[in-house]
Short mmCIF file of C-alpha atoms and ligand atoms in Angstrom, two decimals:
data_model
loop_
_atom_site.label_atom_id
_atom_site.label_comp_id
_atom_site.label_asym_id
_atom_site.label_seq_id
_atom_site.Cartn_x
_atom_site.Cartn_y
_atom_site.Cartn_z
CA UNK O 27 19.21 -8.06 -35.15
CA UNK O 28 22.19 -6.09 -34.10
CA UNK O 29 20.88 -2.64 -35.72
CA UNK O 30 18.73 -0.11 -34.11
CA UNK O 31 16.01 -0.74 -36.85
CA UNK O 32 15.50 -4.19 -35.54
CA UNK O 33 14.70 -2.93 -31.94
CA UNK O 34 12.29 -0.35 -33.57
CA UNK O 35 10.55 -3.24 -35.36
CA UNK O 36 10.22 -5.15 -32.08
CA UNK O 37 8.85 -2.09 -30.36
CA UNK O 38 6.34 -1.47 -33.10
CA UNK O 39 5.04 -4.99 -32.52
CA UNK O 40 5.17 -4.95 -28.67
CA UNK O 41 1.44 -4.96 -27.34
CA UNK O 42 2.75 -3.47 -23.92
CA UNK O 43 4.55 -0.59 -25.71
CA UNK O 44 1.77 1.86 -24.70
CA UNK O 45 2.32 1.32 -21.03
CA UNK O 46 5.41 3.18 -21.02
CA UNK O 47 3.25 6.42 -21.06
CA UNK O 48 1.74 5.35 -17.91
CA UNK O 49 5.07 6.12 -16.04
CA UNK O 50 7.01 9.22 -15.15
CA UNK O 51 10.42 8.30 -16.98
CA UNK O 52 13.46 9.94 -15.83
CA UNK O 53 14.56 12.65 -18.23
CA UNK O 54 17.44 12.10 -20.59
CA UNK O 55 17.99 8.51 -18.94
CA UNK O 56 17.27 4.82 -19.57
CA UNK O 57 16.18 3.30 -16.27
CA UNK O 58 17.45 -0.19 -15.83
CA UNK O 59 16.94 -0.21 -12.08
CA UNK O 60 13.29 -1.36 -11.81
CA UNK O 61 14.39 -4.51 -9.93
CA UNK O 62 15.71 -2.22 -7.00
CA UNK O 63 13.19 0.65 -7.08
CA UNK O 64 10.28 0.70 -9.68
CA UNK O 65 9.29 3.98 -11.22
CA UNK O 66 6.25 6.03 -10.18
CA UNK O 67 3.22 5.43 -12.37
CA UNK O 68 0.42 8.00 -12.84
CA UNK O 69 -1.91 5.61 -11.43
CA UNK O 70 0.14 5.14 -8.28
CA UNK O 71 0.44 9.00 -7.80
CA UNK O 72 -3.30 9.35 -8.29
CA UNK O 73 -4.08 6.74 -5.63
CA UNK O 74 -1.55 8.41 -3.24
CA UNK O 75 -3.45 11.94 -3.75
CA UNK O 76 -6.68 10.31 -3.25
CA UNK O 77 -5.72 8.91 0.02
CA UNK O 78 -4.37 12.37 1.05
CA UNK O 79 -7.62 13.88 -0.04
CA UNK O 80 -9.62 11.32 2.07
CA UNK O 81 -7.45 12.51 5.21
CA UNK O 82 -7.94 16.11 4.13
CA UNK O 83 -11.78 15.96 3.74
CA UNK O 84 -12.78 13.00 6.19
CA UNK O 85 -10.34 13.05 8.98
CA UNK O 86 -10.82 10.06 11.37
CA UNK O 87 -13.78 8.78 9.32
CA UNK O 88 -11.33 8.00 6.39
CA UNK O 89 -10.88 4.60 8.34
CA UNK O 90 -14.40 3.61 7.31
CA UNK O 91 -15.51 5.91 4.60
CA UNK O 92 -14.34 7.25 1.18
CA UNK O 93 -13.10 5.35 -2.01
CA UNK O 94 -10.54 3.31 -0.16
CA UNK O 95 -11.41 2.87 3.62
CA UNK O 96 -8.14 2.68 5.52
CA UNK O 97 -9.46 -0.07 7.97
CA UNK O 98 -9.90 -2.54 5.15
CA UNK O 99 -6.99 -1.52 2.98
CA UNK O 100 -4.50 -4.13 3.85
CA UNK O 101 -7.00 -6.82 3.02
CA UNK O 102 -8.18 -5.11 -0.24
CA UNK O 103 -4.62 -4.45 -1.47
CA UNK O 104 -3.62 -8.17 -0.40
CA UNK O 105 -6.56 -9.42 -2.49
CA UNK O 106 -5.17 -7.48 -5.49
CA UNK O 107 -1.86 -8.95 -5.02
CA UNK O 108 -3.06 -12.51 -4.72
CA UNK O 109 -3.11 -13.25 -8.59
CA UNK O 110 0.55 -12.38 -8.76
CA UNK O 111 1.52 -15.00 -6.28
CA UNK O 112 -1.15 -17.64 -6.98
CA UNK O 113 -2.88 -16.99 -3.75
CA UNK O 114 -6.57 -17.90 -2.93
CA UNK O 115 -9.14 -15.95 -0.95
CA UNK O 116 -7.65 -14.59 2.24
CA UNK O 117 -4.18 -16.00 1.78
CA UNK O 118 -2.59 -12.57 0.92
CA UNK O 119 -2.21 -9.55 3.19
CA UNK O 120 -0.47 -6.21 2.56
CA UNK O 121 1.56 -5.40 5.59
CA UNK O 122 4.79 -4.52 7.28
CA UNK O 123 8.24 -4.75 5.40
CA UNK O 124 9.89 -7.83 4.02
CA UNK O 125 12.07 -8.13 6.88
CA UNK O 126 9.46 -7.73 9.50
CA UNK O 127 7.05 -10.12 7.79
CA UNK O 128 9.95 -12.80 7.80
CA UNK O 129 10.35 -12.16 11.33
CA UNK O 130 6.47 -12.71 11.73
CA UNK O 131 6.45 -15.79 9.65
CA UNK O 132 9.51 -17.36 11.34
CA UNK O 133 8.12 -16.62 14.77
CA UNK O 134 4.86 -18.30 13.56
CA UNK O 135 6.27 -21.38 11.70
CA UNK O 136 9.75 -21.97 13.46
CA UNK O 137 8.55 -24.54 16.17
CA UNK O 138 11.88 -26.39 17.21
CA UNK O 139 11.13 -29.60 19.01
CA UNK O 140 13.33 -32.51 20.14
CA UNK O 141 16.21 -32.91 17.63
CA UNK O 142 14.29 -30.96 15.07
CA UNK O 143 15.77 -27.55 15.72
CA UNK O 144 17.61 -26.30 12.67
CA UNK O 145 16.61 -23.62 10.07
CA UNK O 146 17.56 -24.35 6.30
CA UNK O 147 18.57 -21.47 4.08
CA UNK O 148 21.37 -20.59 1.59
CA UNK O 149 24.57 -18.87 1.46
CA UNK O 150 23.28 -16.52 -1.38
CA UNK O 151 20.19 -15.16 0.16
CA UNK O 152 19.85 -11.34 0.98
CA UNK O 153 21.62 -10.41 4.23
CA UNK O 154 18.49 -9.12 5.94
CA UNK O 155 16.84 -12.56 5.76
CA UNK O 156 19.81 -14.28 7.23
CA UNK O 157 20.02 -11.69 10.00
CA UNK O 158 16.34 -12.24 10.82
CA UNK O 159 16.76 -16.06 10.85
CA UNK O 160 19.78 -15.70 13.07
CA UNK O 161 18.01 -13.46 15.58
CA UNK O 162 14.97 -15.94 15.64
CA UNK O 163 17.41 -18.64 16.53
CA UNK O 164 18.82 -16.61 19.30
CA UNK O 165 15.34 -15.85 20.55
CA UNK O 166 14.53 -19.51 20.83
CA UNK O 167 17.90 -20.28 22.64
CA UNK O 168 19.74 -21.69 19.80
CA UNK O 169 23.36 -20.83 18.48
CA UNK O 170 22.87 -19.63 14.87
CA UNK O 171 26.41 -20.91 14.04
CA UNK O 172 25.20 -24.47 14.62
CA UNK O 173 21.39 -24.16 13.94
CA UNK O 174 21.45 -22.08 10.65
CA UNK O 175 22.32 -24.30 7.87
CA UNK O 176 23.10 -22.39 4.65
CA UNK O 177 23.33 -24.59 1.53
CA UNK O 178 26.49 -23.67 -0.44
CA UNK O 179 26.67 -22.66 -3.94
CA UNK O 180 29.07 -24.30 -6.24
CA UNK O 181 30.16 -21.10 -8.19
CA UNK O 182 28.94 -18.18 -6.06
CA UNK O 183 26.17 -17.51 -8.52
CA UNK O 184 23.52 -20.28 -8.47
CA UNK O 185 22.13 -22.79 -6.24
CA UNK O 186 21.42 -26.43 -7.04
CA UNK O 187 18.01 -27.75 -5.99
CA UNK O 188 19.24 -31.18 -5.46
CA UNK O 189 21.70 -29.69 -2.76
CA UNK O 190 18.84 -28.02 -1.20
CA UNK O 191 16.78 -31.16 -1.14
CA UNK O 192 19.69 -33.19 0.21
CA UNK O 193 19.99 -30.57 3.10
CA UNK O 194 16.32 -31.22 4.09
CA UNK O 195 17.44 -33.73 6.79
CA UNK O 196 15.59 -34.82 9.97
CA UNK O 197 16.83 -31.93 12.18
CA UNK O 198 15.41 -29.10 9.94
CA UNK O 199 12.44 -27.44 11.58
CA UNK O 200 12.02 -24.49 8.84
CA UNK O 201 13.03 -23.65 5.23
CA UNK O 202 13.41 -20.19 4.04
CA UNK O 203 14.87 -19.57 0.57
CA UNK O 204 14.62 -16.95 -2.31
CA UNK O 205 12.44 -17.33 -5.19
CA UNK O 206 14.68 -15.36 -7.31
CA UNK O 207 18.39 -14.88 -6.19
CA UNK O 208 18.95 -11.11 -5.92
CA UNK O 209 22.33 -11.17 -7.60
CA UNK O 210 22.34 -13.72 -10.40
CA UNK O 211 18.49 -13.65 -10.94
CA UNK O 212 18.33 -17.46 -10.79
CA UNK O 213 14.66 -18.62 -10.20
CA UNK O 214 14.53 -21.59 -7.91
CA UNK O 215 12.19 -24.42 -8.61
CA UNK O 216 9.69 -23.60 -5.93
CA UNK O 217 7.18 -26.14 -6.97
CA UNK O 218 9.82 -28.88 -6.54
CA UNK O 219 11.27 -27.75 -3.28
CA UNK O 220 7.82 -27.31 -1.94
CA UNK O 221 6.78 -30.77 -2.87
CA UNK O 222 9.72 -32.38 -1.17
CA UNK O 223 9.59 -30.01 1.91
CA UNK O 224 5.81 -30.99 2.21
CA UNK O 225 6.61 -34.67 1.83
CA UNK O 226 9.18 -34.33 4.69
CA UNK O 227 6.69 -32.27 6.93
CA UNK O 228 8.91 -29.27 6.96
CA UNK O 229 7.34 -25.83 6.70
CA UNK O 230 8.86 -24.02 3.59
CA UNK O 231 8.61 -20.29 2.73
CA UNK O 232 10.06 -18.15 -0.05
CA UNK O 233 11.35 -14.53 -0.24
CA UNK O 234 9.46 -13.14 -3.35
CA UNK O 235 11.24 -9.79 -3.34
CA UNK O 236 12.74 -10.16 -6.91
CA UNK O 237 10.09 -12.37 -8.28
CA UNK O 238 6.74 -10.73 -7.50
CA UNK O 239 5.52 -8.73 -10.48
CA UNK O 240 8.37 -10.39 -12.78
CA UNK O 241 7.65 -13.97 -12.83
CA UNK O 242 4.47 -16.18 -12.31
CA UNK O 243 3.90 -18.13 -9.12
CA UNK O 244 1.29 -20.75 -7.95
CA UNK O 245 1.85 -20.84 -4.21
CA UNK O 246 -1.35 -22.13 -3.15
CA UNK O 247 -1.44 -24.91 -5.82
CA UNK O 248 2.12 -25.67 -5.12
CA UNK O 249 1.30 -26.01 -1.24
CA UNK O 250 3.83 -23.51 -0.37
CA UNK O 251 3.36 -22.78 3.54
CA UNK O 252 4.24 -19.20 3.28
CA UNK O 253 5.88 -16.27 1.41
CA UNK O 254 6.91 -12.58 1.91
CA UNK O 255 7.91 -9.81 -0.40
CA UNK O 256 8.34 -6.14 -0.95
CA UNK O 257 6.30 -3.90 -3.31
CA UNK O 258 8.79 -1.21 -4.20
CA UNK O 259 10.82 -3.13 -6.89
CA UNK O 260 8.76 -4.82 -9.81
CA UNK O 261 5.54 -3.62 -8.30
CA UNK O 262 6.45 0.08 -8.40
CA UNK O 263 4.85 0.99 -5.10
CA UNK O 264 7.33 3.55 -4.07
CA UNK O 265 10.22 3.80 -1.63
CA UNK O 266 9.40 1.91 1.54
CA UNK O 267 5.91 0.87 0.35
CA UNK O 268 4.01 -1.62 2.50
CA UNK O 269 4.95 -5.16 1.83
CA UNK O 270 3.06 -8.39 1.49
CA UNK O 271 2.88 -11.94 2.98
CA UNK O 272 1.11 -15.26 1.93
CA UNK O 273 0.08 -17.85 4.34
CA UNK O 274 -1.31 -21.07 2.66
CA UNK O 275 -5.13 -21.67 3.84
CA UNK O 276 -3.84 -25.27 5.29
CA UNK O 277 -2.51 -22.83 8.14
CA UNK O 278 -5.48 -20.62 8.71
CA UNK O 279 -6.20 -20.41 12.38
CA UNK O 280 -2.66 -20.84 13.42
CA UNK O 281 -1.80 -18.31 16.10
CA UNK O 282 0.55 -15.46 14.91
CA UNK O 283 4.01 -15.69 16.51
CA UNK O 284 4.05 -11.97 16.96
CA UNK O 285 0.67 -10.75 17.81
CA UNK O 286 -0.78 -7.36 17.72
CA UNK O 287 -4.42 -5.90 17.48
CA UNK O 288 -4.47 -5.35 13.63
CA UNK O 289 -4.40 -9.19 13.40
CA UNK O 290 -7.64 -9.40 15.12
CA UNK O 291 -10.86 -10.23 13.36
CA UNK O 292 -12.27 -6.95 12.14
CA UNK O 293 -15.64 -7.33 14.02
CA UNK O 294 -14.00 -7.83 17.36
CA UNK O 295 -10.77 -5.54 17.14
CA UNK O 296 -12.43 -2.62 18.74
CA UNK O 297 -14.02 -4.64 21.52
CA UNK O 298 -10.68 -4.01 23.38
CA UNK O 299 -10.71 -7.41 25.08
CA UNK O 300 -7.22 -8.59 26.34
CA UNK O 301 -7.78 -11.96 24.83
CA UNK O 302 -6.96 -11.73 21.21
CA UNK O 303 -9.52 -13.03 18.58
CA UNK O 304 -7.37 -13.47 15.55
CA UNK O 305 -8.48 -13.27 12.17
CA UNK O 306 -9.01 -16.78 10.49
CA UNK O 307 -6.85 -16.08 7.58
CA UNK O 308 -3.60 -14.23 6.48
CA UNK O 309 -4.97 -11.11 8.07
CA UNK O 310 -3.99 -12.46 11.39
CA UNK O 311 -0.36 -11.89 10.70
CA UNK O 312 -0.41 -8.19 10.71
CA UNK O 313 0.68 -6.49 13.79
CA UNK O 314 -0.16 -2.78 14.31
CA UNK O 315 -1.94 0.16 12.42
CA UNK O 316 -1.04 -0.07 8.66
CA UNK O 317 1.13 2.49 7.04
CA UNK O 318 -1.77 3.95 5.13
CA UNK O 319 0.23 6.47 3.22
CA UNK O 320 2.91 3.89 2.06
CA UNK O 321 0.07 1.65 1.09
CA UNK O 322 -1.77 4.30 -1.00
CA UNK O 323 0.46 4.22 -4.13
CA UNK O 324 0.39 0.37 -4.36
CA UNK O 325 -3.37 0.51 -5.06
CA UNK O 326 -2.89 2.28 -8.30
CA UNK O 327 0.41 0.51 -9.16
CA UNK O 328 -1.28 -2.87 -8.96
CA UNK O 329 -4.00 -1.64 -11.44
CA UNK O 330 -1.69 -2.11 -14.16
CA UNK O 331 -0.86 -5.60 -13.38
CA UNK O 332 -4.46 -6.46 -13.03
CA UNK O 333 -4.93 -4.95 -16.42
CA UNK O 334 -1.98 -6.61 -18.25
CA UNK O 335 -1.66 -9.73 -16.46
CA UNK O 336 1.61 -11.17 -15.14
CA UNK O 337 1.85 -13.99 -17.95
CA UNK O 338 2.24 -11.13 -20.64
CA UNK O 339 4.60 -9.19 -18.40
CA UNK O 340 6.88 -12.29 -17.81
CA UNK O 341 6.69 -13.09 -21.61
CA UNK O 342 7.89 -9.58 -22.57
CA UNK O 343 10.47 -9.57 -19.92
CA UNK O 344 12.07 -12.84 -21.24
CA UNK O 345 12.13 -11.38 -24.72
CA UNK O 346 13.76 -8.18 -23.32
CA UNK O 347 16.38 -10.09 -21.48
CA UNK O 348 16.85 -12.51 -24.45
CA UNK O 349 17.49 -9.55 -26.63
CA UNK O 350 19.85 -8.11 -24.13
CA UNK O 351 21.99 -11.17 -23.88
CA UNK O 352 22.16 -11.56 -27.58
CA UNK O 353 23.39 -7.85 -27.85
CA UNK O 354 25.89 -8.29 -25.01
CA UNK O 355 27.21 -11.61 -26.73
CA UNK O 356 27.54 -9.70 -30.09
CA UNK O 357 29.12 -6.30 -28.64
CA UNK O 358 30.79 -6.91 -25.43
CA UNK O 359 32.34 -10.53 -25.75
CA UNK O 360 35.90 -9.15 -25.72
CA UNK O 361 35.53 -6.59 -22.74
CA UNK O 362 36.10 -8.79 -19.79
CA UNK O 363 32.59 -9.52 -18.81
CA UNK O 364 31.03 -12.76 -17.49
CA UNK O 365 27.30 -13.32 -17.70
CA UNK O 366 26.31 -14.06 -14.14
CA UNK O 367 22.71 -15.07 -14.82
CA UNK O 368 21.14 -18.08 -16.14
CA UNK O 369 20.87 -17.96 -19.84
CA UNK O 370 17.94 -20.21 -19.97
CA UNK O 371 14.43 -19.44 -18.88
CA UNK O 372 15.48 -19.98 -15.22
CA UNK O 373 16.34 -16.30 -14.95
CA UNK O 374 14.18 -13.61 -13.48
CA UNK O 375 13.69 -9.97 -14.52
CA UNK O 376 17.39 -8.87 -14.69
CA UNK O 377 20.75 -9.38 -16.23
CA UNK O 378 23.96 -9.73 -14.09
CA UNK O 379 27.23 -8.70 -15.81
CA UNK O 380 30.35 -9.48 -13.86
CA UNK O 381 33.51 -7.54 -14.15
CA UNK O 382 36.32 -6.69 -12.11
CA UNK O 383 35.57 -2.88 -12.80
CA UNK O 384 31.89 -3.13 -12.16
CA UNK O 385 31.73 -0.27 -9.54
CA UNK O 386 33.12 2.27 -11.70
CA UNK O 387 31.37 0.91 -14.91
CA UNK O 388 28.32 1.64 -13.15
CA UNK O 389 29.29 5.15 -12.29
CA UNK O 390 30.27 5.77 -16.02
CA UNK O 391 26.85 4.28 -17.21
CA UNK O 392 25.01 6.67 -14.85
CA UNK O 393 26.97 9.79 -16.25
CA UNK O 394 26.02 8.51 -19.87
CA UNK O 395 22.37 8.23 -19.05
CA UNK O 396 21.87 4.62 -18.21
CA UNK O 397 20.76 3.75 -14.54
CA UNK O 398 22.03 0.39 -13.51
CA UNK O 399 22.62 -1.27 -10.18
CA UNK O 400 25.90 -2.17 -8.67
CA UNK O 401 26.07 -5.19 -6.41
CA UNK O 402 29.24 -5.86 -4.65
CA UNK O 403 31.67 -7.13 -5.38
CA UNK O 404 31.60 -7.29 -9.12
CA UNK O 405 28.14 -7.00 -10.55
CA UNK O 406 26.15 -4.74 -12.91
CA UNK O 407 22.68 -5.44 -12.71
CA UNK O 408 20.42 -4.30 -15.69
CA UNK O 409 16.71 -4.99 -15.49
CA UNK O 410 14.72 -4.00 -18.42
CA UNK O 411 11.24 -3.76 -17.13
CA UNK O 412 8.33 -4.95 -19.36
CA UNK O 413 5.95 -2.30 -18.36
CA UNK O 414 8.24 0.78 -19.09
CA UNK O 415 11.22 -0.34 -20.87
CA UNK O 416 11.58 -1.01 -24.70
CA UNK O 417 13.63 -2.98 -26.99
CA UNK O 418 15.17 0.39 -28.12
CA UNK O 419 16.21 1.02 -24.53
CA UNK O 420 17.94 -2.16 -24.47
CA UNK O 421 19.81 -1.57 -27.57
CA UNK O 422 20.90 1.82 -26.55
CA UNK O 423 21.97 0.52 -23.15
CA UNK O 424 24.42 -1.96 -24.79
CA UNK O 425 25.67 0.53 -27.21
CA UNK O 426 26.35 3.13 -24.46
CA UNK O 427 28.03 0.32 -22.46
CA UNK O 428 30.25 -0.62 -25.66
CA UNK O 429 31.53 2.86 -25.94
CA UNK O 430 32.38 3.05 -22.29
CA UNK O 431 34.48 -0.05 -22.57
CA UNK O 432 36.12 0.81 -25.81
CA UNK O 433 37.04 4.29 -24.82
CA UNK O 434 37.75 3.03 -21.08
CA UNK O 435 35.43 5.99 -19.95
CA UNK O 436 35.15 4.38 -16.49
CA UNK O 437 38.69 4.87 -15.62
CA UNK O 438 38.11 8.21 -14.43
CA UNK O 439 36.04 7.08 -11.59
CA UNK O 440 37.26 5.14 -8.42
CA UNK O 441 36.22 1.54 -8.32
CA UNK O 442 34.40 1.91 -5.23
CA UNK O 443 30.60 1.50 -4.34
CA UNK O 444 28.55 4.46 -3.19
CA UNK O 445 26.75 4.28 0.14
CA UNK O 446 23.51 2.87 -1.33
CA UNK O 447 24.45 0.54 -4.19
C1 PLP N 55 15.78 -10.30 -1.71
C2 PLP N 55 15.42 -9.28 -0.63
N1 PLP N 55 15.18 -9.57 0.61
C3 PLP N 55 14.91 -8.79 1.57
C4 PLP N 55 15.10 -7.41 1.46
C5 PLP N 55 14.81 -6.62 2.66
O1 PLP N 55 13.81 -5.83 2.32
P1 PLP N 55 13.15 -4.66 3.46
O2 PLP N 55 14.33 -3.79 3.66
O3 PLP N 55 12.23 -4.04 2.73
O4 PLP N 55 12.79 -5.38 4.74
C6 PLP N 55 15.52 -6.96 0.24
C7 PLP N 55 15.76 -5.54 -0.10
O5 PLP N 55 16.28 -4.98 -1.09
C8 PLP N 55 15.82 -7.89 -0.90
O6 PLP N 55 16.12 -7.39 -2.01
#
């Protein structure tokens, strides 16, 4: 198992191995950062060029003509994303960014009344989500210091679902949690959390940024009220590609908290009436004109997920991270690393290695041809991605890291993060 031949045998048996050729891999590098920014696929490139071509050849008529009429693109891309989150017809729309979608959903579902005024989140969530929730509280006249309840983690890595359930008290009006924690990669039990929130009548939503395209979801069947995500990580939609949101059909018809004309019914949008006639599904939560050029690569990127199926992607992803964990255990156990992700199947698509020298270990990895991701204060994230990483990539990554540690090759760098890290 610890020899390169073993990795080669795993690659020979890998039914998804051919998908590597669908991507532009970086020259002389092993890319382990697909959970931060996924790589460009040839299909995403094609749909982006096709879109540019429709602009070039159709001008304004591109809104309603051509292979992917722009006016309906948010809906059609939403439909393609729906199987990845377990959404039913009309429950998913491609729109906005993760943070703006959270603003929209909090503005819609956070309805404080009487003593039910607080928002429940956690202390490990991504900062942007917390900023958004704080500002939503301020907009409604509440002090975030008192009204944003952040469930504590026992060890700074993981959250305990029982602690979250214990915090679902009578004064909570909204719950927002990550599906997969961005540092440790822990997958929360969304089904269980949704069930209790539903029983208590508290709307619950999840940030799927690190789970979409990596793990399976059944949001409709679980009864989850809403969710939001980006498309530039595991979905490979490109930097700043248009995001997505899910609203359960039990809420169809609920007025959007932040209204704009693209949330209208398609048939009446151009009536230009000053009374809005909102769409009767998740499309109602769009605001303005879609960022069509940033939506175009997502069309092609999603074809691969449709073709392969998320269950096969999850299966291979677990095999890759399992293999990486075994190699780390064997090769790196005396080098001062702590495994910061769950070692059981409640881990998402990446491995977190904690080390006091993490920032400069990441710099040394980059110099030696492995692209990792540093997360302050001490995390090296490594994401072997099912669609374009091989078992060989995993083997080489661990060997390169071992040499860096044995030879202390990181010492020539400063142990400080870059501006984007
Ligand atoms: C978990 C999570 N939530 C929210 C965001 C913010 O996303 P955006 O900047 O696209 O709004 C990110 C960005 O990386 C993220 O990883």
